[in-house]
mmCIF file of C-alpha atoms in Angstrom:
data_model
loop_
_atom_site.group_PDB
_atom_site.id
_atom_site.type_symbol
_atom_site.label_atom_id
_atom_site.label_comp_id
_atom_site.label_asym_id
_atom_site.label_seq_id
_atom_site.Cartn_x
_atom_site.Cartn_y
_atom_site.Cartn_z
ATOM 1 C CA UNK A 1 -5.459 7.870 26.693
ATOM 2 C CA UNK A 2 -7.169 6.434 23.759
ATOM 3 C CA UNK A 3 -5.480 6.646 20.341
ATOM 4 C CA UNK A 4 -6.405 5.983 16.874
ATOM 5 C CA UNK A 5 -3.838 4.476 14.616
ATOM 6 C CA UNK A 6 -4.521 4.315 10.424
ATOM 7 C CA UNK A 7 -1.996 4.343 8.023
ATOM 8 C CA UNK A 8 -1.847 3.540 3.640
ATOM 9 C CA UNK A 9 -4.496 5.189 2.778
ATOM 10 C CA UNK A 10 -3.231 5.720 -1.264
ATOM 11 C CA UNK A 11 -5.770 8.184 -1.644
ATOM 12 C CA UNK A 12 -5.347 8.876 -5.582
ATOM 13 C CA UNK A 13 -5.120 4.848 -6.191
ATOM 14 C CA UNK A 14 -6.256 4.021 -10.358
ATOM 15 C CA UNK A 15 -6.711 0.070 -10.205
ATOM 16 C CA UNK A 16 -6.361 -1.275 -13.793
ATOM 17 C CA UNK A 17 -8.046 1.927 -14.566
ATOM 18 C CA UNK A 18 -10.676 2.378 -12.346
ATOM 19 C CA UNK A 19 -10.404 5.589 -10.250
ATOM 20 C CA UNK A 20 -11.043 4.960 -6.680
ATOM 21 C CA UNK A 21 -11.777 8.556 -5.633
ATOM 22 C CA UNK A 22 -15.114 8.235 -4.433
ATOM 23 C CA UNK A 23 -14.778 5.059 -2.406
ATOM 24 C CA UNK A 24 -11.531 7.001 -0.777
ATOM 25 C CA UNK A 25 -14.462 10.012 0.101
ATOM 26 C CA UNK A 26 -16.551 6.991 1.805
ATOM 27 C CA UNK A 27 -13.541 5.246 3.195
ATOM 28 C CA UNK A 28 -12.263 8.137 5.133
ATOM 29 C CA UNK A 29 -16.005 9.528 5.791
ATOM 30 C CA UNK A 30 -15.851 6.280 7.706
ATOM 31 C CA UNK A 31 -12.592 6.784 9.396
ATOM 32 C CA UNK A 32 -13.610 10.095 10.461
ATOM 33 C CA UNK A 33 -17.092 8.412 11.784
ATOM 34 C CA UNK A 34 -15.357 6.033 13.765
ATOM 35 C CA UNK A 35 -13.146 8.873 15.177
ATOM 36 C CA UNK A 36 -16.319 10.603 16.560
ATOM 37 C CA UNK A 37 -17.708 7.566 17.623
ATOM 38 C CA UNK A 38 -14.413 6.788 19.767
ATOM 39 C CA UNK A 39 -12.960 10.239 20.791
ATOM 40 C CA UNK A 40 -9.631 9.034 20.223
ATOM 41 C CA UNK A 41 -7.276 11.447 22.206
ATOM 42 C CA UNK A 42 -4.402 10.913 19.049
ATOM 43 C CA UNK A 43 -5.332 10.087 15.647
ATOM 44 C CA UNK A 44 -1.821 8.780 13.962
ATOM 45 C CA UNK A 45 -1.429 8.595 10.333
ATOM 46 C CA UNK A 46 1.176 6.792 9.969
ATOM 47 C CA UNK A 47 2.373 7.457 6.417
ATOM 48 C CA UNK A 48 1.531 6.721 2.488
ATOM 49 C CA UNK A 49 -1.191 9.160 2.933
ATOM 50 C CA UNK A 50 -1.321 9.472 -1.302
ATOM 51 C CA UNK A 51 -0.700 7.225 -3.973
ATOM 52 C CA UNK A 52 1.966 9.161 -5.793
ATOM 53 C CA UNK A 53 4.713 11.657 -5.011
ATOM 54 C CA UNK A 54 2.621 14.233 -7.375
ATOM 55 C CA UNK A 55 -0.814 13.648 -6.372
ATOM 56 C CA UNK A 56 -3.837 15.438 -7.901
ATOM 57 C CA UNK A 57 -5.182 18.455 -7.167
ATOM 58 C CA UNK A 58 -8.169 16.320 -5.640
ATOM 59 C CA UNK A 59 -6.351 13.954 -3.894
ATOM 60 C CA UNK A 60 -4.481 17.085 -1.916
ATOM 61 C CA UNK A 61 -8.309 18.252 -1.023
ATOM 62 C CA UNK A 62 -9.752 15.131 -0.203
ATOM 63 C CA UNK A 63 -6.620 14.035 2.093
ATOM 64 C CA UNK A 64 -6.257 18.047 3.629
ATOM 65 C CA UNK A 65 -10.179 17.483 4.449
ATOM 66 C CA UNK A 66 -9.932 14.443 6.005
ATOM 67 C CA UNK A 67 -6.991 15.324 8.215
ATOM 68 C CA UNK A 68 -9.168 18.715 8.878
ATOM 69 C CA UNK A 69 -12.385 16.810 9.903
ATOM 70 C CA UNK A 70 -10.022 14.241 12.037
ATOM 71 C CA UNK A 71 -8.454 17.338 13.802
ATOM 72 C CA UNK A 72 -12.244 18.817 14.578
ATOM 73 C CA UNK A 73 -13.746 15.503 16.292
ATOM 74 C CA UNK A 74 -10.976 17.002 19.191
ATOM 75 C CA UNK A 75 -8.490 14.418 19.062
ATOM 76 C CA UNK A 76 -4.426 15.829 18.261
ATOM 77 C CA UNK A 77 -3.415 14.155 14.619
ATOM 78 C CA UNK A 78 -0.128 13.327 13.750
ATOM 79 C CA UNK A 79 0.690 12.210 9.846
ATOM 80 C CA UNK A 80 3.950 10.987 8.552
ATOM 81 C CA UNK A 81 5.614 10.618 5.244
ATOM 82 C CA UNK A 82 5.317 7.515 3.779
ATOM 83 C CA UNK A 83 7.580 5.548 0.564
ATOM 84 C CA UNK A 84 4.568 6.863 -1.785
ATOM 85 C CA UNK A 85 4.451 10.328 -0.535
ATOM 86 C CA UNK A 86 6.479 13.279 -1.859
ATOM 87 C CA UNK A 87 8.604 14.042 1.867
ATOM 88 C CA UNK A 88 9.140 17.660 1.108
ATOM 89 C CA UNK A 89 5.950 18.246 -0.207
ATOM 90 C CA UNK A 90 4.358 17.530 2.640
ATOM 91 C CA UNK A 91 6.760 19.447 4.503
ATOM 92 C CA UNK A 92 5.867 22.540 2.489
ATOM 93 C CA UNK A 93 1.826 21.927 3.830
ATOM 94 C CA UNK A 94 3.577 22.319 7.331
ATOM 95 C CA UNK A 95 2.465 26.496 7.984
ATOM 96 C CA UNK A 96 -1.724 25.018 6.828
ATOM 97 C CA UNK A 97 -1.313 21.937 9.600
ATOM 98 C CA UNK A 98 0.205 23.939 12.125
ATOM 99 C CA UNK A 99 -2.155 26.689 11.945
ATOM 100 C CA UNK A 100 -5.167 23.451 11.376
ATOM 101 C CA UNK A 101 -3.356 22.151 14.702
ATOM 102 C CA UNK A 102 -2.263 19.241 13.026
ATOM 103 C CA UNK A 103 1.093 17.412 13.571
ATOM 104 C CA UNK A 104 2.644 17.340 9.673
ATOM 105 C CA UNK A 105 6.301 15.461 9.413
ATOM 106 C CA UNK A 106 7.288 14.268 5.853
ATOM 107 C CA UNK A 107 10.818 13.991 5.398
ATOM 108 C CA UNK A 108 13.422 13.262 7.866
ATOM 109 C CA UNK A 109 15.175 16.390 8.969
ATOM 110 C CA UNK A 110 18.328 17.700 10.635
ATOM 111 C CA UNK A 111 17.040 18.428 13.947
ATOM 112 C CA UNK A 112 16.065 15.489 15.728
ATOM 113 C CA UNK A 113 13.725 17.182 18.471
ATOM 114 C CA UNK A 114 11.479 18.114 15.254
ATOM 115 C CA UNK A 115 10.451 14.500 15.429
ATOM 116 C CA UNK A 116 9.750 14.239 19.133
ATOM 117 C CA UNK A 117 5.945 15.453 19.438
ATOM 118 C CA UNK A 118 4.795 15.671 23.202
ATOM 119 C CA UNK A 119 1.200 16.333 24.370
ATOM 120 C CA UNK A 120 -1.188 15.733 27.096
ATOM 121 C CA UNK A 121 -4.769 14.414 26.997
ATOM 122 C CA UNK A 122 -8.448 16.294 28.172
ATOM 123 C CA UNK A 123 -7.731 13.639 31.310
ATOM 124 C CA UNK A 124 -4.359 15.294 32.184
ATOM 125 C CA UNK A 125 -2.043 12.154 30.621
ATOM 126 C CA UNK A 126 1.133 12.874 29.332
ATOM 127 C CA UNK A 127 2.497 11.384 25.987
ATOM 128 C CA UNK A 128 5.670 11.541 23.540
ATOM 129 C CA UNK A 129 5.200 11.028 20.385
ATOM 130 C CA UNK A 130 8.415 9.943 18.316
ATOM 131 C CA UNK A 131 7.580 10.469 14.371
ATOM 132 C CA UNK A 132 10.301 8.914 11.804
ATOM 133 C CA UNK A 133 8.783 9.521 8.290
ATOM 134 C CA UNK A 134 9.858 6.999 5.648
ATOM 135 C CA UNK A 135 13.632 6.767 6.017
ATOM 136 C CA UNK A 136 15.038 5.226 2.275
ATOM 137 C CA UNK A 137 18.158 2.941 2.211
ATOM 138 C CA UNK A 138 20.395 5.191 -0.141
ATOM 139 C CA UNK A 139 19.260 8.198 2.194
ATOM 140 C CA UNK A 140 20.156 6.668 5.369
ATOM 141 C CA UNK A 141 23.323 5.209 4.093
ATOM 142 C CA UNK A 142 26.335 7.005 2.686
ATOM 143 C CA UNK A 143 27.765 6.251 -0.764
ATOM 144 C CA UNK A 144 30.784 5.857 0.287
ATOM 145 C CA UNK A 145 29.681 3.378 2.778
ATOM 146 C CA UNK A 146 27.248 1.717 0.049
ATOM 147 C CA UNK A 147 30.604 1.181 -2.277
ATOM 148 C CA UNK A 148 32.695 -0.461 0.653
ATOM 149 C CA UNK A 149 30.105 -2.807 1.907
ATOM 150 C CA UNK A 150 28.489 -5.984 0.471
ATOM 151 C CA UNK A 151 24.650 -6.653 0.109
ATOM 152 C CA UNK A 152 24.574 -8.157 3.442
ATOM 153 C CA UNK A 153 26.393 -5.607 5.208
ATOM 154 C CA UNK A 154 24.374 -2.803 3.407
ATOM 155 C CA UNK A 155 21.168 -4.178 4.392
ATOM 156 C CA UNK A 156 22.370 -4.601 8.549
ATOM 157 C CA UNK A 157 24.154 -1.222 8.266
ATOM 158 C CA UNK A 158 20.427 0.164 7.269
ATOM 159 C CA UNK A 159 18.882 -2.033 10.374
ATOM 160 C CA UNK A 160 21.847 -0.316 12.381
ATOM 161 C CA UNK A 161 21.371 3.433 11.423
ATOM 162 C CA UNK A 162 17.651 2.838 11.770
ATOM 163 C CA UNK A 163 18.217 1.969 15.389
ATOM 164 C CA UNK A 164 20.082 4.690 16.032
ATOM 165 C CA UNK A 165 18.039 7.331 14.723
ATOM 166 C CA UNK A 166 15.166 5.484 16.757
ATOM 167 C CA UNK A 167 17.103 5.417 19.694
ATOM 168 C CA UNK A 168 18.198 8.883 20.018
ATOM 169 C CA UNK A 169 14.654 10.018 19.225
ATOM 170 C CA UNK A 170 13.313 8.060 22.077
ATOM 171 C CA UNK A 171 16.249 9.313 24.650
ATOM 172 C CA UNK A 172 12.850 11.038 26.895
ATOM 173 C CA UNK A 173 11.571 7.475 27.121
ATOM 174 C CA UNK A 174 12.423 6.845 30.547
ATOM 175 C CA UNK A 175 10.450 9.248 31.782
ATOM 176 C CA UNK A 176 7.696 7.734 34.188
ATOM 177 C CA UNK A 177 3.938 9.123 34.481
ATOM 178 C CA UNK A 178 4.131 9.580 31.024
ATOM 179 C CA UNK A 179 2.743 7.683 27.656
ATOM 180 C CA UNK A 180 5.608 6.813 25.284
ATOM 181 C CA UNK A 181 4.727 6.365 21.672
ATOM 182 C CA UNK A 182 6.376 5.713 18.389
ATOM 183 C CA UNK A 183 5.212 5.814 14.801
ATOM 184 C CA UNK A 184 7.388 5.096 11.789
ATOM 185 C CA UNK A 185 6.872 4.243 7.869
ATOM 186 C CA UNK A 186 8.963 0.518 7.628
ATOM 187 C CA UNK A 187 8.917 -3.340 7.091
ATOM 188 C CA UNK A 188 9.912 -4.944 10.017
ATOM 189 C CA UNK A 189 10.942 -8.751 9.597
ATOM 190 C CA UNK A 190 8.843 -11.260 10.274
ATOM 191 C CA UNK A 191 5.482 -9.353 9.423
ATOM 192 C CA UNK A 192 3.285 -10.557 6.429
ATOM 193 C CA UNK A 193 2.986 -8.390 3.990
ATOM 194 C CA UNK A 194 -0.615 -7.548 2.832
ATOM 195 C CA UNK A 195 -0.219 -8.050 -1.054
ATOM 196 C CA UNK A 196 0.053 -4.376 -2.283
ATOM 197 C CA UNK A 197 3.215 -3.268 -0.940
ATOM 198 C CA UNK A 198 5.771 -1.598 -3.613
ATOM 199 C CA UNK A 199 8.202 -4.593 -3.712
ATOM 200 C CA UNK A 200 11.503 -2.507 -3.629
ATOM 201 C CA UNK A 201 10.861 -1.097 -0.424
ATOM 202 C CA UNK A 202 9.653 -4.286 1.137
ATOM 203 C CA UNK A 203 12.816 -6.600 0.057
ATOM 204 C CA UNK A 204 15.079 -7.722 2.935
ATOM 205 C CA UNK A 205 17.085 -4.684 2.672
ATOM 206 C CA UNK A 206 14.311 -2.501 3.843
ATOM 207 C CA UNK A 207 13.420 -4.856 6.420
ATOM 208 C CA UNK A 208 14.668 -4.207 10.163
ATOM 209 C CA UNK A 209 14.148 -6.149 13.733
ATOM 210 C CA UNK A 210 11.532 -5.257 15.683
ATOM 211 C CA UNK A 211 14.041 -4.800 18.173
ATOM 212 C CA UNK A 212 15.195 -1.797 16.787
ATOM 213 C CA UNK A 213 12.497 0.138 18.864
ATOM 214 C CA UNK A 214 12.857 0.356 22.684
ATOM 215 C CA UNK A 215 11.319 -1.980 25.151
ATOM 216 C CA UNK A 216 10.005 1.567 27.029
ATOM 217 C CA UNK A 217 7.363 2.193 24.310
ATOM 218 C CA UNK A 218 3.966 1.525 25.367
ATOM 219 C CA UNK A 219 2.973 1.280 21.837
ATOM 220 C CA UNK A 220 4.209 1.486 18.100
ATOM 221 C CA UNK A 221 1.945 2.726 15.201
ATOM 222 C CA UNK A 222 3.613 1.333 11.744
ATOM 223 C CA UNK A 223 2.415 2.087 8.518
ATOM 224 C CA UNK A 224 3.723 0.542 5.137
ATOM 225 C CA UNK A 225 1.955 -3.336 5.461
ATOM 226 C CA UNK A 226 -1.493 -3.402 4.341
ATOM 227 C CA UNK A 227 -2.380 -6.237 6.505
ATOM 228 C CA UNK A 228 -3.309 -5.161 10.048
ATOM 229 C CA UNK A 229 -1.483 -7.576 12.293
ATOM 230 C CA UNK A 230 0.523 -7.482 15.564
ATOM 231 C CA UNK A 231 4.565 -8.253 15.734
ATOM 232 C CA UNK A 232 6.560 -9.777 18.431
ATOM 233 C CA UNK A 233 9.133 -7.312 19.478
ATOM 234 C CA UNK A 234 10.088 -5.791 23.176
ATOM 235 C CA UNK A 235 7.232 -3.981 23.384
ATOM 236 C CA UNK A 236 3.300 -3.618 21.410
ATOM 237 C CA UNK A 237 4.457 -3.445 17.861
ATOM 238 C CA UNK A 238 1.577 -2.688 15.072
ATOM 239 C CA UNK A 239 0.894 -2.244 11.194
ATOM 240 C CA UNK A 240 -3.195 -0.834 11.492
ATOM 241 C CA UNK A 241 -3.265 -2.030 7.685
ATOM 242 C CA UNK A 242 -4.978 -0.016 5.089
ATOM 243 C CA UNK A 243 -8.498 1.011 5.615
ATOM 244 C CA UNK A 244 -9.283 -0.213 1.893
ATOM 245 C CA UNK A 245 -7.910 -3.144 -0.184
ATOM 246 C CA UNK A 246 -5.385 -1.329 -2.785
ATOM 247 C CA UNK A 247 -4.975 -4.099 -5.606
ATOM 248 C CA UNK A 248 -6.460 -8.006 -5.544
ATOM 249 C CA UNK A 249 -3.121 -9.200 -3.836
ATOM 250 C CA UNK A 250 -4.732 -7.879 -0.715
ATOM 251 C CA UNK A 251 -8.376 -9.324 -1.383
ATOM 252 C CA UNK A 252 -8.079 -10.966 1.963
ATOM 253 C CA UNK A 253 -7.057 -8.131 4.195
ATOM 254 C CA UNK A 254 -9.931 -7.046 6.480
ATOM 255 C CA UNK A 255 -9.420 -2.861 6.064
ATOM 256 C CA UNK A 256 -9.944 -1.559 9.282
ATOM 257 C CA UNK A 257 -8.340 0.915 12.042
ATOM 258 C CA UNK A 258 -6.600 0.625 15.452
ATOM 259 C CA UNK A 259 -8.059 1.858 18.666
ATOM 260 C CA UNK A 260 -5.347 1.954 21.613
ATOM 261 C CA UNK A 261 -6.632 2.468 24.820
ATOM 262 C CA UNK A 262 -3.589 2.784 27.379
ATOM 263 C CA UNK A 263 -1.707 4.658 30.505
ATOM 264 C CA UNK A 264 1.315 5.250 31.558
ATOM 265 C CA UNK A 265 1.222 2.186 34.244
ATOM 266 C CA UNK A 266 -0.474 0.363 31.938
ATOM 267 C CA UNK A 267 -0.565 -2.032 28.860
ATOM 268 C CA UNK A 268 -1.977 -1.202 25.493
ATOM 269 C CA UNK A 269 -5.068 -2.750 24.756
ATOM 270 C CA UNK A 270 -5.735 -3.229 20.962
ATOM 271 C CA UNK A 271 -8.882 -3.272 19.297
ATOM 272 C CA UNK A 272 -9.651 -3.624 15.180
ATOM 273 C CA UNK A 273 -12.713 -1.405 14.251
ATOM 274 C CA UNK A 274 -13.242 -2.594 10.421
ATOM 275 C CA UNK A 275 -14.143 -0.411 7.813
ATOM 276 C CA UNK A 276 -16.517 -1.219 5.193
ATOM 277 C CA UNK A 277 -17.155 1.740 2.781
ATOM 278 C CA UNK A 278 -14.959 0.117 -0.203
ATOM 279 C CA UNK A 279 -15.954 -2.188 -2.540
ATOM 280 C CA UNK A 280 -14.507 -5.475 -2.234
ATOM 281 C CA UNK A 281 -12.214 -7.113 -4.232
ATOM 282 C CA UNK A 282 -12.609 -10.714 -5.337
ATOM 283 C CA UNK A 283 -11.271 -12.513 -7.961
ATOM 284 C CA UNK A 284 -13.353 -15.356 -10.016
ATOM 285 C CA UNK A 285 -12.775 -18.153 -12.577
ATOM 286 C CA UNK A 286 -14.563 -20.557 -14.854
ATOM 287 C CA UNK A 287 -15.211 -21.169 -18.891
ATOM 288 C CA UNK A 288 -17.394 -18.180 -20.359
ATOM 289 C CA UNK A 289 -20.968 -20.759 -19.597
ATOM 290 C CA UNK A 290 -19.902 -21.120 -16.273
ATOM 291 C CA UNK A 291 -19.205 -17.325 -15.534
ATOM 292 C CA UNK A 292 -22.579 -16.785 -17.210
ATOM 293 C CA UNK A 293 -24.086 -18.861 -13.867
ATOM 294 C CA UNK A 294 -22.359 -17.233 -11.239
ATOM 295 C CA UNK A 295 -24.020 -14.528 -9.615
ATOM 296 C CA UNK A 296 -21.125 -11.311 -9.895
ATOM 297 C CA UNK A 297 -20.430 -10.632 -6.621
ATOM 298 C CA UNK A 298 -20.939 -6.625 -5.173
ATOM 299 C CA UNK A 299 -17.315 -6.300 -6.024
ATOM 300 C CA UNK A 300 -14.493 -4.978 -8.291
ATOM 301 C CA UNK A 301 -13.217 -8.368 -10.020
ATOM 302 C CA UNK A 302 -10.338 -10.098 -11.592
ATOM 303 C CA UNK A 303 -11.423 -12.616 -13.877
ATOM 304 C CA UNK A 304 -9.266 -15.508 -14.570
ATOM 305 C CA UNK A 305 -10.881 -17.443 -17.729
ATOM 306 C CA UNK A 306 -10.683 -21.229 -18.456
ATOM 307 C CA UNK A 307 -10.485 -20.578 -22.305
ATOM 308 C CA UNK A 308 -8.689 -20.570 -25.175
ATOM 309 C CA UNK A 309 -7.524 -16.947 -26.359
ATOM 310 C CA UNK A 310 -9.726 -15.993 -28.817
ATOM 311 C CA UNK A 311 -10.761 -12.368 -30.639
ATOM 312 C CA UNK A 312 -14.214 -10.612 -28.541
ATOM 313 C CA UNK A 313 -13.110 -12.730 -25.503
ATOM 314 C CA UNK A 314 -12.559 -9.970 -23.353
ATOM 315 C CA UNK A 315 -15.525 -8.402 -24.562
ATOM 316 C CA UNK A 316 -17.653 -11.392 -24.017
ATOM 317 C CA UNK A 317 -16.426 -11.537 -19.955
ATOM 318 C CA UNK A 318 -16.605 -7.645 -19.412
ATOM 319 C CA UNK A 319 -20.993 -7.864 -20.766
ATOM 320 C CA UNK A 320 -21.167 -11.089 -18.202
ATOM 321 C CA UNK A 321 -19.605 -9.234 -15.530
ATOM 322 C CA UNK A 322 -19.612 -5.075 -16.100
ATOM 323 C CA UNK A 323 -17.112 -4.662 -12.767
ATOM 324 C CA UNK A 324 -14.247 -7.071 -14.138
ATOM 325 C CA UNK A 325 -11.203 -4.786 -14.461
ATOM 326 C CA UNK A 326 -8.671 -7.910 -15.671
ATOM 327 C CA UNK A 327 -9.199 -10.746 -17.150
ATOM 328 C CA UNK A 328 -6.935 -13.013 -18.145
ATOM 329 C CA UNK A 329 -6.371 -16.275 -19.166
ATOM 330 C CA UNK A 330 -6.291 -18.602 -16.144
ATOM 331 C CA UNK A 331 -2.951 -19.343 -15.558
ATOM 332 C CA UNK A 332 -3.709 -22.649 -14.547
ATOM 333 C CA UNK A 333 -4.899 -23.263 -18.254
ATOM 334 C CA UNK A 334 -2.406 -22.121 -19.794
ATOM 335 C CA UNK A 335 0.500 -24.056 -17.355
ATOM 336 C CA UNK A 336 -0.795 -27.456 -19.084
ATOM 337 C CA UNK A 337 1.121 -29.581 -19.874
ATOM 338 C CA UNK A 338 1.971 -29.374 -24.286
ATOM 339 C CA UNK A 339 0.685 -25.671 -23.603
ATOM 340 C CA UNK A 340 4.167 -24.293 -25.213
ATOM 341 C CA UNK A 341 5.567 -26.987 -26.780
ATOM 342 C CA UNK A 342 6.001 -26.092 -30.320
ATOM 343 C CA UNK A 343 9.171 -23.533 -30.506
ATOM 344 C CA UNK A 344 8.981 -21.308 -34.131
ATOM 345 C CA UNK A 345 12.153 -21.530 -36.377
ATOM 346 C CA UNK A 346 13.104 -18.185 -37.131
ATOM 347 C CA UNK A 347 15.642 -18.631 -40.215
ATOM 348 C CA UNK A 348 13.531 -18.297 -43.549
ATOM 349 C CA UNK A 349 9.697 -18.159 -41.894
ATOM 350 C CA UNK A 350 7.896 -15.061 -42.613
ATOM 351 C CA UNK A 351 6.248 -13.007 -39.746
ATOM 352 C CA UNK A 352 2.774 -13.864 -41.035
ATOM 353 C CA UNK A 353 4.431 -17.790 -39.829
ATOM 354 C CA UNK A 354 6.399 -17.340 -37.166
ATOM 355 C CA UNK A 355 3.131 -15.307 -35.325
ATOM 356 C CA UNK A 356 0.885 -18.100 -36.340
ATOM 357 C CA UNK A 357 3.715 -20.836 -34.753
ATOM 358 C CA UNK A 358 3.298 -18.638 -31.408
ATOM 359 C CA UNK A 359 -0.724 -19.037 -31.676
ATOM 360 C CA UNK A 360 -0.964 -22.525 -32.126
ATOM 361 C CA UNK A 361 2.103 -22.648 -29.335
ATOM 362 C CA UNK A 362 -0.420 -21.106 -26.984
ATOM 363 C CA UNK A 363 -3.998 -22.837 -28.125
ATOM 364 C CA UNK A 364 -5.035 -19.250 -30.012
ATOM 365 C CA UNK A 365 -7.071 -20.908 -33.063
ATOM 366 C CA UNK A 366 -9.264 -17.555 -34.250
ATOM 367 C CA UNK A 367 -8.293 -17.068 -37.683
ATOM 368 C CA UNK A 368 -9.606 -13.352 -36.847
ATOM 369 C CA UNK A 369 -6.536 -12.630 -35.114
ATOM 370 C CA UNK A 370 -3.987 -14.071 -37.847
ATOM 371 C CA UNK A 371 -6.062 -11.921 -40.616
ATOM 372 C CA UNK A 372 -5.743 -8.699 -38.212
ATOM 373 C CA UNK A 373 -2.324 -9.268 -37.616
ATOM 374 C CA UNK A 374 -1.714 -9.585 -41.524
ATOM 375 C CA UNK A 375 -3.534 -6.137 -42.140
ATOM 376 C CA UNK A 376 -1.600 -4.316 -39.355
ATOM 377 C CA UNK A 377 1.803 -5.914 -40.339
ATOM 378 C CA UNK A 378 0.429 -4.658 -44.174
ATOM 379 C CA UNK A 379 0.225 -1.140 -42.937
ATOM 380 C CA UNK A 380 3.510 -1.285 -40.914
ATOM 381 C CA UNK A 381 5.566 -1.957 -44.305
ATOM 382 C CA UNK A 382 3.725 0.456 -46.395
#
């Protein structure tokens, strides 16, 4: 069977207040182009599907659609909750994907045979599916447990519980003649992550062995890493990545998807197809003459500048280069050495002092600023 593994696709993303919505309508034209192109048997989602937990009215169409158009190329689709995704939300779209045909598992629920999905391919080959949504620490461990146990012991009793509910959803896995899948919304340790990642659900006590999933899987589709990249573990372990770059921490990721191409007797192979539809995202740096050389790349940009803060600054960057959504000061500019060494005196300065003490503390020498900052501070106390 061939399979088709994406995940993170944050459709309803704003970066630095840019919408992204119509590269997410090219990005997942794409994905659904490389579907056809393939004729994946499976198409897995595997979680963070949105953004949010109360995503737009147009980021429900445009991720309904694209579910819609992966279901119509032929192939079964299967999509999972993810940390950004609203779990019973999704759950409530269940009645539209079943009657779609489409696989639809947010949250994690009481019955554990609702997360065991089974199928067989055009070809006659048998697979099953287990789907674990994201699964969050205080969910998955009691309070009282959380109140008895230290940091350390929280964070393996997570890894513990997370290996159970694998393991009892993958009971059917010794089957034979049959294709044995997983898909699940987690860090596993040892993977890199790809730059974007909420931090809280990425920290060590998210993070569980790879050996938490059973050596009988032919393959596991993860989602929650943005960077698509292989981990060791007892059997073919995968983050697909995200099919665009979410924020400039992940300017390096190549967004792409995973085709699978396995049987029962045999191994997974693993192929990344890229996908290109997004605008980059590159970050530059230089004084304001050498930015004025550089030829802006076909790309949304951070701009880190080699200057001294100064009123119209930003303005001066953003008419160079109309796609910078930051600039900032280059932080290697500002890290120099005498860069903060004058400390102001509070007792008996005025605030019209103690502000100009923190401009000269950072090289800010526009008199512009310290004459705005009086008229504000005039209005303020009036």
């Amino acid at each position: 069977m061939k399979i088709l593994h994406t995940s993170d696709w944050h459709v309803g993303k704003v970066l630095k207040g840019q919408s992204r919505a119509e590269e997410h309508k090219a990005v997942l034209a794409g994905v659904i182009d490389i579907a056809r192109a393939e004729q994946p048997d499976l198409v897995i989602v595997a979680g963070d599907l949105y953004d949010t937990a109360a995503p737009t009215s147009e980021a429900t169409r445009l991720v309904t659609r694209a579910l819609t158009a992966l279901r119509r190329t032929g192939a079964d689709v299967v999509a999972i909750g993810g940390n950004h995704d609203n779990g019973p939300a999704l759950d409530a779209l269940r009645p539209w994907a079943e009657a779609a045909g489409i696989t639809l598992r947010g949250g994690v629920r009481e019955n554990p045979a609702e997360h065991v999905i089974d199928g067989t391919t055009a070809g006659g080959e048998r697979w099953q599916l287990a789907a674990l949504p994201f699964l969050s620490q205080r969910y998955a461990i009691r309070a009282l447990e959380m109140y008895e146990l230290t940091a350390a012991e929280a964070n393996q009793t997570y890894a513990d519980h997370l290996g159970r509910v694998l393991g009892r959803l993958t009971e059917g896995f010794a089957e034979p003649d049959r294709v044995h899948l997983v898909t699940a919304h987690l860090t596993v340790t040892g993977a890199a992550a790809g730059g974007g990642e909420r931090d809280a659900h990425t920290v060590l006590g998210y993070a569980v062995p790879a050996t938490v999933f059973p050596a009988t899987a032919h393959y596991v589709a993860l989602g929650h890493l943005h960077r698509a990249q292989q981990v060791a573990g007892p059997c073919p372990v995968r983050y697909s990545g995200s099919p665009l770059a979410v924020d400039f921490g992940e300017q390096e990721n190549v967004p792409s998807v995973t085709v699978v191409e396995v049987t029962a007797s045999t191994a997974a192979r693993v192929r990344e197809v890229p996908v290109t539809a997004a605008s980059a995202l590159r970050t530059v740096r230089g004084t304001l003459a050498q930015l004025a050389e550089i030829e802006a790349p076909d790309a949304w940009l951070r701009v880190f500048v080699r200057e001294q803060p100064r009123a119209g600054l930003r303005e001066e960057i953003q008419e160079l280069l109309p796609r910078a959504l930051e600039i900032r000061i280059d932080p290697e500019l500002l890290a120099a050495p005498g860069s903060g060494a004058r400390i102001a005196q509070r007792s008996g300065r005025s605030p019209r002092e103690l502000f100009g003490d923190y401009l000269d503390s950072r090289g800010h020498a526009d008199e512009g600023v310290r004459d705005l900052f009086d008229e504000l501070f005039e209005e303020v106390e009036h």
